[in-house]
Amino acid sequence: MKEEKIIVPANGYLMLFLFILLFFGSIALIPLTETGWSVFGIVIALVLAFGFLMVQPNGSRVLLLFGKYVGTVKKNGFYWVNPFYTKKKISLRASNFDSERLKVNDKLGNPIMISTILVWRVQNTYKAAFDVDNYENFVRVQTDAAVRKLASMYPYDNFADEGHVEDITLRSSVNEVSEALEKEIDERLSIAGIEVLEARIGYLAYAQEIANAMLKRQQATAIVAARHKIVEGAVSMVEMAIEQLSKKNVVDLDEERKAAMVSNLMVVLCGDKDASPVLNTGTLNH
């Protein structure tokens, strides 16, 4: 048999009643009989006691008879099975797995630290029990392998200044990366009968040796972008000022004076510090 077989054993309460009747009845008959049938009845009752089986909610028991798979009990309750069955307990509850932080290289070769949070549960008890050696360890190893593969498929972030622009990155495309990670892990764990309920990135950062350099790079990129916006706004304001002065004939400026005014306005608008004006009480030529 290569597939999971669901069975429902005999009612445990009925067999418990028969066990009590046989066990205590045989004890009561010992003084009344000189044969060994009473002792034999006690031995039979004790052997039958090994067949009692209790299954908790979201639990299961895999039954084997001398190495042969008999079936799986998934319905919770109190049962009785063949006393010679081997009963292997497998939980069907959802489990969390928080992987260790792995040091891997992203698509651009940058070393990063990454970990994942996985929610999984056993779906096929036959595969979990017999197709892999230890299904819990199998989950850990295959999850780490899937995370390493995922990290090598996408860059940590976009670097437009170097011409590296990707639609999906590990930092910004959270939903897309989580879907790809969940699909990759689900394909790997299906051999063990494991169902992946959720998979997402739990930790993501640059490795320590390049973290400071990347932080400075991000800061520089932000400063350049801010300066670009400041210059854009300053040019618009200077253009508007010259246009309004000429339109309203406030002052007649030649090209040389316009250039001086533009220079002064750009210094004032683009400077990091507040300007300290110098008042000219003379003419425009002094």
XYZ file of N, CA and C in Angstrom:
858
model
N 0.843 -1.190 0.000
C 0.000 0.000 0.000
C 0.880 1.243 0.000
N 0.577 2.182 -0.927
C 1.381 3.383 -1.061
C 0.605 4.651 -0.735
N -0.650 4.522 -0.374
C -1.463 5.689 -0.067
C -2.055 5.583 1.326
N -2.467 6.721 1.841
C -3.060 6.767 3.178
C -4.435 6.093 3.171
N -4.712 5.293 4.190
C -5.982 4.597 4.329
C -6.600 4.974 5.674
N -7.768 5.587 5.622
C -8.457 6.026 6.833
C -9.353 4.887 7.331
N -9.204 4.517 8.593
C -10.034 3.461 9.177
C -10.656 3.966 10.468
N -11.751 3.310 10.855
C -12.427 3.601 12.130
C -12.483 2.300 12.916
N -11.696 2.155 13.987
C -11.642 0.893 14.749
C -12.911 0.646 15.556
N -12.893 -0.452 16.294
C -14.033 -0.824 17.128
C -14.185 0.153 18.294
N -15.436 0.233 18.781
C -15.733 1.122 19.895
C -14.960 0.694 21.144
N -14.231 1.638 21.732
C -13.405 1.328 22.883
C -14.201 1.081 24.156
N -15.348 1.724 24.290
C -16.139 1.576 25.514
C -16.740 0.174 25.624
N -17.165 -0.388 24.489
C -17.697 -1.754 24.499
C -16.603 -2.747 24.886
N -15.414 -2.575 24.310
C -14.318 -3.467 24.645
C -13.843 -3.268 26.076
N -13.987 -2.053 26.601
C -13.620 -1.809 28.000
C -14.561 -2.576 28.931
N -15.849 -2.600 28.569
C -16.811 -3.359 29.362
C -16.476 -4.856 29.334
N -16.128 -5.363 28.142
C -15.767 -6.776 28.036
C -14.472 -7.083 28.794
N -13.532 -6.148 28.770
C -12.281 -6.337 29.511
C -12.546 -6.427 31.018
N -13.357 -5.506 31.528
C -13.665 -5.520 32.966
C -14.390 -6.801 33.344
N -15.329 -7.219 32.499
C -16.096 -8.431 32.770
C -15.176 -9.658 32.781
N -14.274 -9.746 31.786
C -13.380 -10.900 31.693
C -12.330 -10.891 32.809
N -11.763 -9.748 33.086
C -10.674 -9.660 34.062
C -11.180 -9.947 35.489
N -12.192 -9.193 35.893
C -12.669 -9.365 37.269
C -13.478 -10.653 37.426
N -14.127 -11.106 36.334
C -14.836 -12.389 36.393
C -13.871 -13.545 36.589
N -12.739 -13.486 35.885
C -11.736 -14.547 36.038
C -11.141 -14.543 37.441
N -10.937 -13.362 38.014
C -10.414 -13.286 39.384
C -11.412 -13.879 40.373
N -12.678 -13.590 40.136
C -13.709 -14.091 41.057
C -13.851 -15.609 40.968
N -13.524 -16.203 39.816
C -13.677 -17.651 39.635
C -12.478 -18.454 40.130
N -11.393 -17.781 40.468
C -10.199 -18.510 40.915
C -10.479 -19.388 42.134
N -11.164 -18.894 43.190
C -11.428 -19.762 44.355
C -12.431 -20.878 44.066
N -13.243 -20.705 43.000
C -14.318 -21.661 42.741
C -13.907 -22.771 41.782
N -12.754 -22.632 41.148
C -12.339 -23.659 40.198
C -10.903 -24.081 40.470
N -10.634 -25.318 40.190
C -9.291 -25.838 40.433
C -8.466 -25.892 39.148
N -9.059 -25.508 38.016
C -8.343 -25.513 36.735
C -7.656 -24.156 36.516
N -6.896 -24.109 35.438
C -6.173 -22.871 35.150
C -6.888 -21.951 34.196
N -8.173 -22.229 33.952
C -8.909 -21.376 33.013
C -9.075 -19.956 33.524
N -9.193 -19.781 34.795
C -9.339 -18.422 35.355
C -8.062 -17.604 35.126
N -6.909 -18.259 35.345
C -5.642 -17.564 35.096
C -5.493 -17.242 33.612
N -5.910 -18.190 32.791
C -5.849 -17.957 31.341
C -6.736 -16.777 30.948
N -7.903 -16.638 31.563
C -8.798 -15.514 31.290
C -8.183 -14.189 31.695
N -7.450 -14.194 32.815
C -6.783 -12.960 33.248
C -5.709 -12.555 32.253
N -4.945 -13.527 31.774
C -3.890 -13.241 30.791
C -4.496 -12.688 29.503
N -5.586 -13.296 29.047
C -6.256 -12.806 27.830
C -6.734 -11.372 28.023
N -7.292 -11.074 29.195
C -7.780 -9.719 29.473
C -6.632 -8.713 29.448
N -5.482 -9.084 30.001
C -4.337 -8.180 30.000
C -3.812 -7.944 28.596
N -3.841 -8.996 27.769
C -3.415 -8.824 26.379
C -4.369 -7.894 25.643
N -5.666 -8.051 25.869
C -6.660 -7.195 25.224
C -6.489 -5.734 25.635
N -5.985 -5.495 26.835
C -5.828 -4.127 27.327
C -4.847 -3.323 26.479
N -3.894 -4.001 25.822
C -2.932 -3.290 24.981
C -3.569 -2.770 23.685
N -4.808 -3.122 23.418
C -5.458 -2.674 22.193
C -6.223 -1.379 22.329
N -6.327 -0.853 23.537
C -7.077 0.389 23.725
C -6.309 1.560 23.118
N -7.058 2.430 22.472
C -6.458 3.521 21.703
C -7.294 4.788 21.881
N -6.634 5.898 22.187
C -7.320 7.186 22.333
C -6.706 8.179 21.349
N -7.563 8.825 20.564
C -7.124 9.807 19.574
C -7.669 11.180 19.966
N -6.774 12.137 20.166
C -7.155 13.500 20.522
C -7.625 14.269 19.276
N -8.387 15.365 19.460
C -8.760 16.206 18.308
C -7.516 16.694 17.564
N -7.573 16.658 16.236
C -6.450 17.020 15.372
C -5.214 16.169 15.656
N -5.474 14.932 16.003
C -4.400 13.952 16.177
C -4.669 12.748 15.297
N -3.713 11.843 15.227
C -3.894 10.641 14.419
C -2.975 9.552 14.951
N -3.310 8.322 14.603
C -2.476 7.165 14.929
C -2.299 6.314 13.679
N -1.058 6.065 13.332
C -0.736 5.197 12.198
C -0.535 3.789 12.747
N -1.286 2.822 12.186
C -1.286 1.449 12.701
C -0.477 0.531 11.788
N 0.397 -0.272 12.418
C 1.215 -1.242 11.704
C 1.041 -2.610 12.346
N 1.025 -3.635 11.525
C 0.972 -5.007 12.016
C 2.200 -5.742 11.506
N 3.182 -5.911 12.400
C 4.432 -6.576 12.054
C 5.083 -5.954 10.812
N 5.125 -4.631 10.776
C 5.776 -3.907 9.690
C 4.885 -3.581 8.510
N 3.663 -4.085 8.484
C 2.742 -3.818 7.377
C 1.778 -2.715 7.770
N 1.640 -1.723 6.862
C 0.731 -0.608 7.120
C -0.716 -1.081 7.056
N -1.480 -0.808 8.128
C -2.881 -1.220 8.208
C -3.819 -0.066 7.889
N -3.521 1.114 8.429
C -4.388 2.261 8.202
C -4.077 3.358 9.204
N -4.810 4.457 9.077
C -4.638 5.615 9.953
C -5.970 5.979 10.588
N -5.938 6.204 11.890
C -7.124 6.652 12.622
C -7.007 8.154 12.821
N -7.935 8.922 12.229
C -7.917 10.377 12.351
C -9.091 10.914 13.166
N -10.159 10.142 13.253
C -11.325 10.598 13.999
C -11.052 10.467 15.485
N -11.253 11.566 16.220
C -10.956 11.528 17.650
C -11.989 10.685 18.399
N -11.511 10.035 19.453
C -12.387 9.192 20.251
C -11.600 8.088 20.956
N -12.340 7.172 21.578
C -11.752 6.057 22.323
C -12.062 4.776 21.566
N -11.011 4.028 21.162
C -11.169 2.875 20.299
C -10.400 1.681 20.859
N -10.670 0.548 20.193
C -9.904 -0.661 20.484
C -9.478 -1.285 19.169
N -8.195 -1.644 19.102
C -7.646 -2.254 17.892
C -6.931 -3.538 18.280
N -6.426 -4.222 17.289
C -5.651 -5.437 17.524
C -4.495 -5.131 18.486
N -4.374 -5.867 19.584
C -3.310 -5.577 20.555
C -1.907 -5.672 19.979
N -1.743 -6.365 18.858
C -0.427 -6.519 18.262
C -0.085 -5.395 17.279
N -1.015 -4.447 17.111
C -0.733 -3.308 16.249
C 0.316 -2.404 16.901
N 1.206 -1.868 16.057
C 2.107 -0.800 16.496
C 1.436 0.525 16.185
N 1.360 1.388 17.187
C 0.623 2.648 17.038
C 1.598 3.819 17.035
N 1.683 4.509 15.911
C 2.573 5.663 15.781
C 1.748 6.940 15.777
N 2.061 7.829 16.698
C 1.281 9.057 16.858
C 1.838 10.150 15.955
N 0.945 10.780 15.175
C 1.320 11.907 14.314
C 0.294 13.019 14.521
N 0.763 14.195 14.866
C -0.131 15.330 15.104
C -0.560 15.952 13.781
N -1.827 16.337 13.708
C -2.370 17.011 12.530
C -2.563 18.503 12.777
N -2.094 18.988 13.919
C -2.234 20.403 14.254
C -1.263 21.253 13.432
N -1.640 22.519 13.247
C -0.755 23.453 12.547
C 0.436 23.778 13.435
N 1.614 23.832 12.830
C 2.848 24.097 13.565
C 3.569 25.290 12.949
N 4.248 26.046 13.816
C 5.058 27.178 13.369
C 6.526 26.777 13.321
N 7.205 27.278 12.328
C 8.652 27.066 12.237
C 9.314 28.395 11.879
N 10.115 28.913 12.789
C 10.865 30.148 12.573
C 12.311 29.762 12.302
N 12.722 29.871 11.065
C 14.054 29.397 10.685
C 15.139 30.307 11.239
N 16.350 29.789 11.271
C 17.497 30.595 11.681
C 17.821 31.625 10.591
N 18.493 32.674 11.005
C 18.899 33.694 10.039
C 20.060 33.166 9.201
N 19.819 33.052 7.911
C 20.808 32.498 6.992
C 21.541 33.610 6.262
N 22.815 33.402 6.047
C 23.611 34.348 5.274
C 23.727 33.824 3.850
N 23.093 34.525 2.914
C 23.073 34.093 1.515
C 23.364 35.294 0.624
N 23.565 35.040 -0.656
C 23.784 36.096 -1.644
C 22.521 36.303 -2.458
N 22.153 37.571 -2.669
C 20.984 37.848 -3.491
C 21.352 37.764 -4.965
N 20.455 38.170 -5.829
C 20.663 38.038 -7.272
C 21.873 38.841 -7.746
N 22.168 39.959 -7.084
C 23.293 40.805 -7.473
C 24.591 40.421 -6.779
N 24.524 39.359 -5.953
C 25.723 38.897 -5.268
C 25.978 39.558 -3.933
N 25.061 40.404 -3.459
C 25.251 41.063 -2.169
C 24.899 40.098 -1.037
N 25.739 39.987 -0.023
C 25.421 39.096 1.111
C 24.318 39.690 1.979
N 23.303 38.904 2.273
C 22.182 39.363 3.083
C 21.882 38.320 4.157
N 21.183 38.760 5.192
C 20.698 37.882 6.248
C 19.192 37.754 6.077
N 18.698 36.503 6.054
C 17.281 36.275 5.783
C 16.782 35.083 6.597
N 15.553 35.166 7.028
C 14.907 34.047 7.724
C 13.445 34.020 7.296
N 12.789 32.904 7.559
C 11.389 32.747 7.161
C 10.562 32.207 8.304
N 9.278 32.516 8.263
C 8.302 31.980 9.212
C 7.336 31.098 8.424
N 7.264 29.833 8.817
C 6.479 28.845 8.087
C 5.390 28.271 8.982
N 4.175 28.185 8.448
C 3.054 27.527 9.133
C 2.693 26.301 8.310
N 2.766 25.118 8.920
C 2.560 23.874 8.186
C 1.826 22.859 9.050
N 1.338 21.812 8.400
C 0.710 20.701 9.101
C 0.769 19.452 8.229
N 0.652 18.311 8.878
C 0.669 17.036 8.165
C -0.681 16.809 7.498
N -0.667 16.507 6.224
C -1.899 16.223 5.484
C -2.024 14.741 5.153
N -0.920 14.103 4.810
C -0.910 12.687 4.469
C -0.008 11.956 5.465
N -0.615 11.209 6.369
C 0.155 10.546 7.422
C 1.033 9.426 6.881
N 0.621 8.778 5.803
C 1.440 7.701 5.233
C 2.775 8.249 4.730
N 2.732 9.351 3.966
C 3.960 9.944 3.449
C 4.830 10.479 4.578
N 4.192 11.106 5.575
C 4.968 11.665 6.694
C 5.656 10.572 7.496
N 5.010 9.413 7.605
C 5.557 8.339 8.431
C 6.566 7.475 7.691
N 6.370 7.272 6.374
C 7.157 6.259 5.682
C 7.961 6.764 4.489
N 7.607 7.920 3.909
C 8.345 8.395 2.738
C 9.578 9.209 3.103
N 9.656 9.695 4.336
C 10.838 10.425 4.810
C 11.239 9.852 6.165
N 12.494 10.073 6.526
C 13.003 9.511 7.774
C 12.409 10.214 8.983
N 12.477 11.541 8.995
C 11.946 12.346 10.092
C 11.300 13.577 9.474
N 9.976 13.616 9.457
C 9.297 14.671 8.710
C 9.510 16.060 9.324
N 9.692 16.165 10.626
C 9.934 17.465 11.243
C 11.305 18.014 10.844
N 12.314 17.173 10.855
C 13.636 17.594 10.399
C 13.624 17.871 8.901
N 12.834 17.118 8.154
C 12.699 17.334 6.714
C 12.138 18.732 6.437
N 11.179 19.166 7.235
C 10.604 20.507 7.081
C 11.676 21.570 7.294
N 12.493 21.416 8.326
C 13.525 22.411 8.625
C 14.556 22.508 7.509
N 15.048 21.360 7.063
C 16.112 21.360 6.049
C 15.610 21.904 4.717
N 14.448 21.456 4.290
C 13.924 21.887 2.995
C 13.500 23.358 3.009
N 13.038 23.853 4.144
C 12.698 25.273 4.248
C 13.937 26.135 4.084
N 15.026 25.754 4.735
C 16.277 26.498 4.583
C 16.755 26.473 3.135
N 16.636 25.327 2.484
C 17.059 25.223 1.082
C 16.201 26.107 0.180
N 14.897 26.153 0.451
C 13.998 26.983 -0.355
C 14.300 28.470 -0.166
N 14.620 28.870 1.055
C 14.947 30.271 1.318
C 16.228 30.666 0.597
N 17.227 29.795 0.601
C 18.477 30.082 -0.112
C 18.232 30.254 -1.614
N 17.404 29.393 -2.168
C 17.109 29.488 -3.597
C 16.340 30.762 -3.909
N 15.357 31.105 -3.054
C 14.558 32.308 -3.284
C 15.430 33.558 -3.238
N 16.329 33.631 -2.267
C 17.170 34.814 -2.120
C 18.058 35.029 -3.344
N 18.471 33.952 -3.993
C 19.330 34.080 -5.173
C 18.546 34.465 -6.432
N 17.233 34.424 -6.364
C 16.403 34.736 -7.532
C 16.054 36.215 -7.641
N 16.106 36.960 -6.525
C 15.695 38.358 -6.520
C 16.768 39.218 -5.852
N 16.896 40.478 -6.288
C 17.821 41.391 -5.597
C 17.195 41.910 -4.307
N 18.049 42.340 -3.401
C 17.556 42.918 -2.158
C 16.771 44.194 -2.444
N 17.314 45.036 -3.314
C 16.668 46.306 -3.641
C 17.090 46.723 -5.038
N 16.401 47.708 -5.589
C 16.744 48.226 -6.910
C 17.884 49.236 -6.806
N 18.777 49.234 -7.803
C 19.847 50.216 -7.907
C 19.749 50.845 -9.287
N 18.880 51.858 -9.399
C 18.623 52.473 -10.694
C 19.858 53.181 -11.240
N 20.734 53.671 -10.338
C 21.917 54.384 -10.806
C 22.913 53.458 -11.491
N 22.814 52.181 -11.233
C 23.698 51.212 -11.882
C 22.991 50.437 -12.987
N 21.771 50.784 -13.258
C 21.032 50.117 -14.317
C 20.362 48.828 -13.898
N 20.330 48.556 -12.586
C 19.688 47.343 -12.097
C 18.288 47.693 -11.589
N 17.303 47.462 -12.433
C 15.911 47.746 -12.062
C 15.107 46.466 -12.244
N 14.563 45.952 -11.157
C 13.784 44.720 -11.176
C 12.347 45.013 -10.746
N 11.420 44.266 -11.340
C 10.012 44.426 -10.953
C 9.755 43.899 -9.546
N 10.481 42.855 -9.146
C 10.285 42.226 -7.835
C 11.602 42.260 -7.076
N 11.566 42.789 -5.872
C 12.733 42.791 -4.989
C 12.327 42.218 -3.639
N 13.316 41.746 -2.894
C 13.034 41.137 -1.593
C 12.487 42.150 -0.602
N 12.930 43.397 -0.704
C 12.540 44.394 0.293
C 11.168 44.990 0.037
N 10.854 45.285 -1.217
C 9.633 46.021 -1.521
C 8.465 45.136 -1.973
N 8.747 43.988 -2.578
C 7.681 43.136 -3.120
C 7.358 42.016 -2.124
N 6.754 42.384 -1.004
C 6.518 41.424 0.069
C 5.537 40.336 -0.363
N 4.430 40.722 -0.966
C 3.402 39.740 -1.351
C 3.910 38.780 -2.421
N 4.573 39.310 -3.431
C 5.071 38.463 -4.519
C 6.138 37.485 -4.017
N 7.025 37.973 -3.163
C 8.081 37.112 -2.635
C 7.492 36.032 -1.734
N 6.497 36.393 -0.931
C 5.863 35.413 -0.047
C 5.156 34.321 -0.847
N 4.492 34.704 -1.940
C 3.825 33.709 -2.788
C 4.844 32.767 -3.425
N 5.943 33.321 -3.915
C 6.976 32.480 -4.528
C 7.610 31.556 -3.497
N 7.828 32.073 -2.289
C 8.409 31.248 -1.224
C 7.462 30.131 -0.821
N 6.188 30.453 -0.682
C 5.197 29.437 -0.303
C 5.095 28.337 -1.352
N 5.124 28.713 -2.625
C 5.043 27.726 -3.701
C 6.280 26.832 -3.707
N 7.452 27.419 -3.520
C 8.705 26.655 -3.537
C 8.749 25.654 -2.380
N 8.362 26.100 -1.185
C 8.386 25.206 -0.020
C 7.329 24.120 -0.160
N 6.157 24.472 -0.683
C 5.087 23.488 -0.834
C 5.504 22.368 -1.786
N 6.202 22.714 -2.860
C 6.673 21.690 -3.795
C 7.688 20.757 -3.142
N 8.529 21.302 -2.280
C 9.554 20.494 -1.624
C 8.975 19.591 -0.547
N 7.942 20.070 0.164
C 7.398 19.321 1.293
C 6.279 18.361 0.898
N 5.824 18.432 -0.344
C 4.738 17.553 -0.769
C 5.152 16.086 -0.720
N 6.440 15.800 -0.874
C 6.909 14.414 -0.818
C 6.707 13.815 0.570
N 6.646 14.675 1.590
C 6.461 14.202 2.962
C 5.023 14.337 3.432
N 4.107 14.662 2.523
C 2.704 14.801 2.903
C 2.436 16.016 3.765
N 3.258 17.072 3.618
C 3.126 18.286 4.419
C 2.387 19.350 3.610
N 1.416 19.992 4.243
C 0.682 21.095 3.628
C 1.203 22.415 4.185
N 1.576 23.334 3.296
C 2.061 24.652 3.701
C 0.869 25.601 3.780
N 0.612 26.125 4.975
C -0.495 27.049 5.184
C -0.082 28.498 4.915
N 1.126 28.828 5.302
C 1.620 30.201 5.090
C 3.136 30.207 5.175
N 3.742 31.037 4.341
C 5.195 31.211 4.376
C 5.496 32.666 4.048
N 6.317 33.291 4.871
C 6.674 34.696 4.643
C 8.063 34.971 5.212
N 8.656 36.069 4.738
C 9.976 36.466 5.205
C 9.847 37.041 6.612
N 10.613 36.469 7.557
C 10.552 36.950 8.930
C 11.609 37.999 9.239
N 12.762 37.908 8.586
C 13.852 38.866 8.828
C 14.610 39.062 7.529
N 14.952 40.318 7.251
C 15.684 40.619 6.021
C 16.562 41.840 6.250
N 17.848 41.691 6.026
C 18.792 42.804 6.198
C 20.080 42.468 5.466
N 20.856 43.510 5.181
C 22.178 43.277 4.610
C 23.080 42.633 5.659
N 24.043 41.852 5.201
C 25.020 41.259 6.110
C 25.852 42.353 6.762
N 26.418 42.045 7.907
C 27.103 43.046 8.713
C 28.246 43.727 7.969
N 28.978 42.978 7.122
C 30.165 43.535 6.471
C 29.840 44.607 5.434
N 28.607 44.631 4.918
C 28.254 45.662 3.931
C 27.099 46.533 4.395
N 26.604 46.303 5.590
C 25.431 47.040 6.067
C 25.714 48.538 6.150
N 26.879 48.923 6.703
C 27.202 50.346 6.847
C 27.379 51.010 5.488
N 28.044 50.308 4.560
C 28.246 50.874 3.227
C 26.913 51.070 2.505
N 26.019 50.087 2.637
C 24.718 50.198 1.979
C 23.872 51.296 2.611
N 24.010 51.499 3.920
C 23.278 52.577 4.587
C 23.748 53.937 4.075
N 25.069 54.098 3.926
C 25.585 55.354 3.390
C 25.117 55.575 1.958
N 25.047 54.484 1.214
C 24.588 54.596 -0.178
C 23.129 55.028 -0.232
N 22.303 54.455 0.616
C 20.905 54.849 0.659
C 20.750 56.302 1.087
N 21.577 56.721 2.055
C 21.520 58.106 2.489
C 21.942 59.052 1.369
N 22.996 58.653 0.639
C 23.456 59.483 -0.473
C 22.401 59.588 -1.561
N 21.750 58.470 -1.839
C 20.685 58.471 -2.847
C 19.540 59.381 -2.431
N 19.197 59.340 -1.147
C 18.118 60.192 -0.639
C 18.500 61.665 -0.712
N 19.780 61.989 -0.401
C 20.240 63.379 -0.449
C 20.213 63.906 -1.880
N 20.695 63.071 -2.814
C 20.685 63.481 -4.221
C 19.267 63.727 -4.715
N 18.354 62.838 -4.343
C 16.961 63.012 -4.750
C 16.361 64.284 -4.163
N 16.692 64.570 -2.893
C 16.180 65.786 -2.256
C 16.750 67.037 -2.932
N 18.052 66.991 -3.224
C 18.680 68.129 -3.897
C 18.065 68.372 -5.269
N 17.772 67.296 -5.953
C 17.148 67.413 -7.271
C 15.810 68.146 -7.169
N 15.017 67.796 -6.180
C 13.732 68.458 -5.992
C 13.910 69.923 -5.610
N 14.925 70.204 -4.761
C 15.164 71.582 -4.333
C 15.564 72.456 -5.515
N 16.476 71.942 -6.332
C 16.923 72.707 -7.501
C 15.771 72.924 -8.473
N 14.966 71.904 -8.667
C 13.794 72.018 -9.549
C 12.869 73.132 -9.089
N 12.595 73.147 -7.782
C 11.722 74.183 -7.235
C 12.354 75.555 -7.276
N 13.675 75.626 -7.020
C 14.359 76.918 -7.033
C 14.343 77.535 -8.424
N 14.603 76.722 -9.443
C 14.586 77.236 -10.820
C 13.203 77.787 -11.174
N 12.159 77.082 -10.758
C 10.796 77.552 -11.040
C 10.517 78.872 -10.336
N 10.987 78.999 -9.084
C 10.749 80.228 -8.326
C 11.512 81.408 -8.924
N 12.770 81.165 -9.352
C 13.558 82.241 -9.965
C 12.926 82.679 -11.277
N 12.501 81.718 -12.061
C 11.851 82.025 -13.338
C 10.597 82.848 -13.117
N 9.810 82.463 -12.106
C 8.581 83.204 -11.807
C 8.883 84.612 -11.313
N 9.964 84.752 -10.503
C 10.314 86.075 -9.971
C 10.714 87.028 -11.095
N 11.565 86.557 -12.011
C 12.005 87.404 -13.119
C 10.829 87.781 -14.006
N 9.946 86.797 -14.237
C 8.780 87.055 -15.098
C 7.852 88.091 -14.478
N 7.624 87.996 -13.171
C 6.728 88.935 -12.493
C 7.333 90.342 -12.432
N 8.656 90.423 -12.187
C 9.315 91.739 -12.143
C 9.254 92.436 -13.495
N 9.473 91.665 -14.551
C 9.432 92.250 -15.894
C 8.015 92.615 -16.286
N 7.052 91.792 -15.901
C 5.667 92.020 -16.287
C 5.093 93.262 -15.622
N 5.445 93.459 -14.336
C 4.880 94.591 -13.579
C 5.781 95.820 -13.616
N 6.903 95.740 -14.382
C 7.830 96.853 -14.518
C 8.300 97.381 -13.164
N 8.559 96.479 -12.267
C 9.036 96.883 -10.942
C 10.440 97.462 -11.037
N 11.282 96.819 -11.809
C 12.652 97.283 -12.002
C 13.106 96.829 -13.378
N 13.947 97.644 -13.993
C 14.460 97.309 -15.321
C 15.822 96.650 -15.155
N 15.874 95.379 -15.481
C 17.099 94.601 -15.288
C 17.695 94.219 -16.637
N 19.000 94.518 -16.777
C 19.687 94.043 -17.972
C 20.146 92.609 -17.730
N 20.801 92.043 -18.734
C 21.181 90.638 -18.640
C 22.171 90.388 -17.514
N 23.089 91.342 -17.301
C 24.082 91.163 -16.242
C 23.435 91.181 -14.868
N 22.490 92.089 -14.668
C 21.806 92.158 -13.370
C 20.888 90.945 -13.159
N 20.276 90.465 -14.248
C 19.463 89.247 -14.129
C 20.319 88.063 -13.690
N 21.512 87.971 -14.273
C 22.394 86.866 -13.914
C 22.801 86.950 -12.447
N 23.083 88.186 -11.968
C 23.460 88.357 -10.562
C 22.300 87.996 -9.644
N 21.075 88.419 -10.040
C 19.918 88.118 -9.205
C 19.633 86.620 -9.188
N 19.780 85.982 -10.330
C 19.576 84.529 -10.402
C 20.579 83.809 -9.520
N 21.822 84.271 -9.569
C 22.853 83.643 -8.745
C 22.545 83.779 -7.266
N 22.123 85.000 -6.863
C 21.810 85.217 -5.447
C 20.597 84.402 -5.001
N 19.570 84.382 -5.836
C 18.369 83.623 -5.479
C 18.655 82.128 -5.385
N 19.461 81.597 -6.283
C 19.781 80.163 -6.248
C 20.575 79.809 -4.993
N 21.476 80.733 -4.591
C 22.237 80.492 -3.360
C 21.307 80.478 -2.162
N 20.363 81.414 -2.124
C 19.434 81.495 -1.001
C 18.501 80.288 -0.966
N 17.968 79.919 -2.117
C 16.971 78.840 -2.147
C 17.591 77.447 -2.002
N 18.812 77.261 -2.461
C 19.425 75.926 -2.460
C 20.402 75.718 -1.311
N 20.646 76.755 -0.525
C 21.612 76.613 0.557
C 21.086 75.756 1.696
N 22.021 75.137 2.420
C 21.649 74.316 3.581
C 21.248 75.163 4.776
N 21.816 76.374 4.875
C 21.560 77.253 6.012
C 20.794 78.485 5.552
N 20.162 79.150 6.512
C 19.456 80.380 6.197
C 20.448 81.454 5.758
N 20.053 82.197 4.738
C 20.935 83.251 4.216
C 20.978 84.437 5.177
N 22.128 85.112 5.240
C 22.291 86.333 6.043
C 22.397 87.498 5.071
N 21.296 88.179 4.802
C 21.302 89.237 3.764
C 22.154 90.432 4.169
N 22.751 91.035 3.183
C 23.499 92.284 3.348
C 22.719 93.383 2.655
N 22.322 94.372 3.421
C 21.484 95.443 2.868
C 22.356 96.443 2.117
N 21.943 96.763 0.903
C 22.631 97.751 0.082
C 21.853 99.057 0.148
N 22.417 100.043 0.808
C 21.724 101.329 0.950
C 22.088 102.311 -0.140
N 22.974 101.884 -1.030
C 23.387 102.748 -2.109
C 22.596 102.471 -3.368
N 23.239 102.571 -4.506
C 22.599 102.295 -5.781
C 22.845 100.854 -6.160
N 22.245 100.452 -7.245
C 22.439 99.094 -7.723
C 23.856 98.874 -8.241
N 24.553 99.963 -8.527
C 25.919 99.816 -9.065
C 26.965 99.710 -7.976
N 26.576 99.887 -6.712
C 27.542 99.844 -5.609
C 27.092 98.827 -4.581
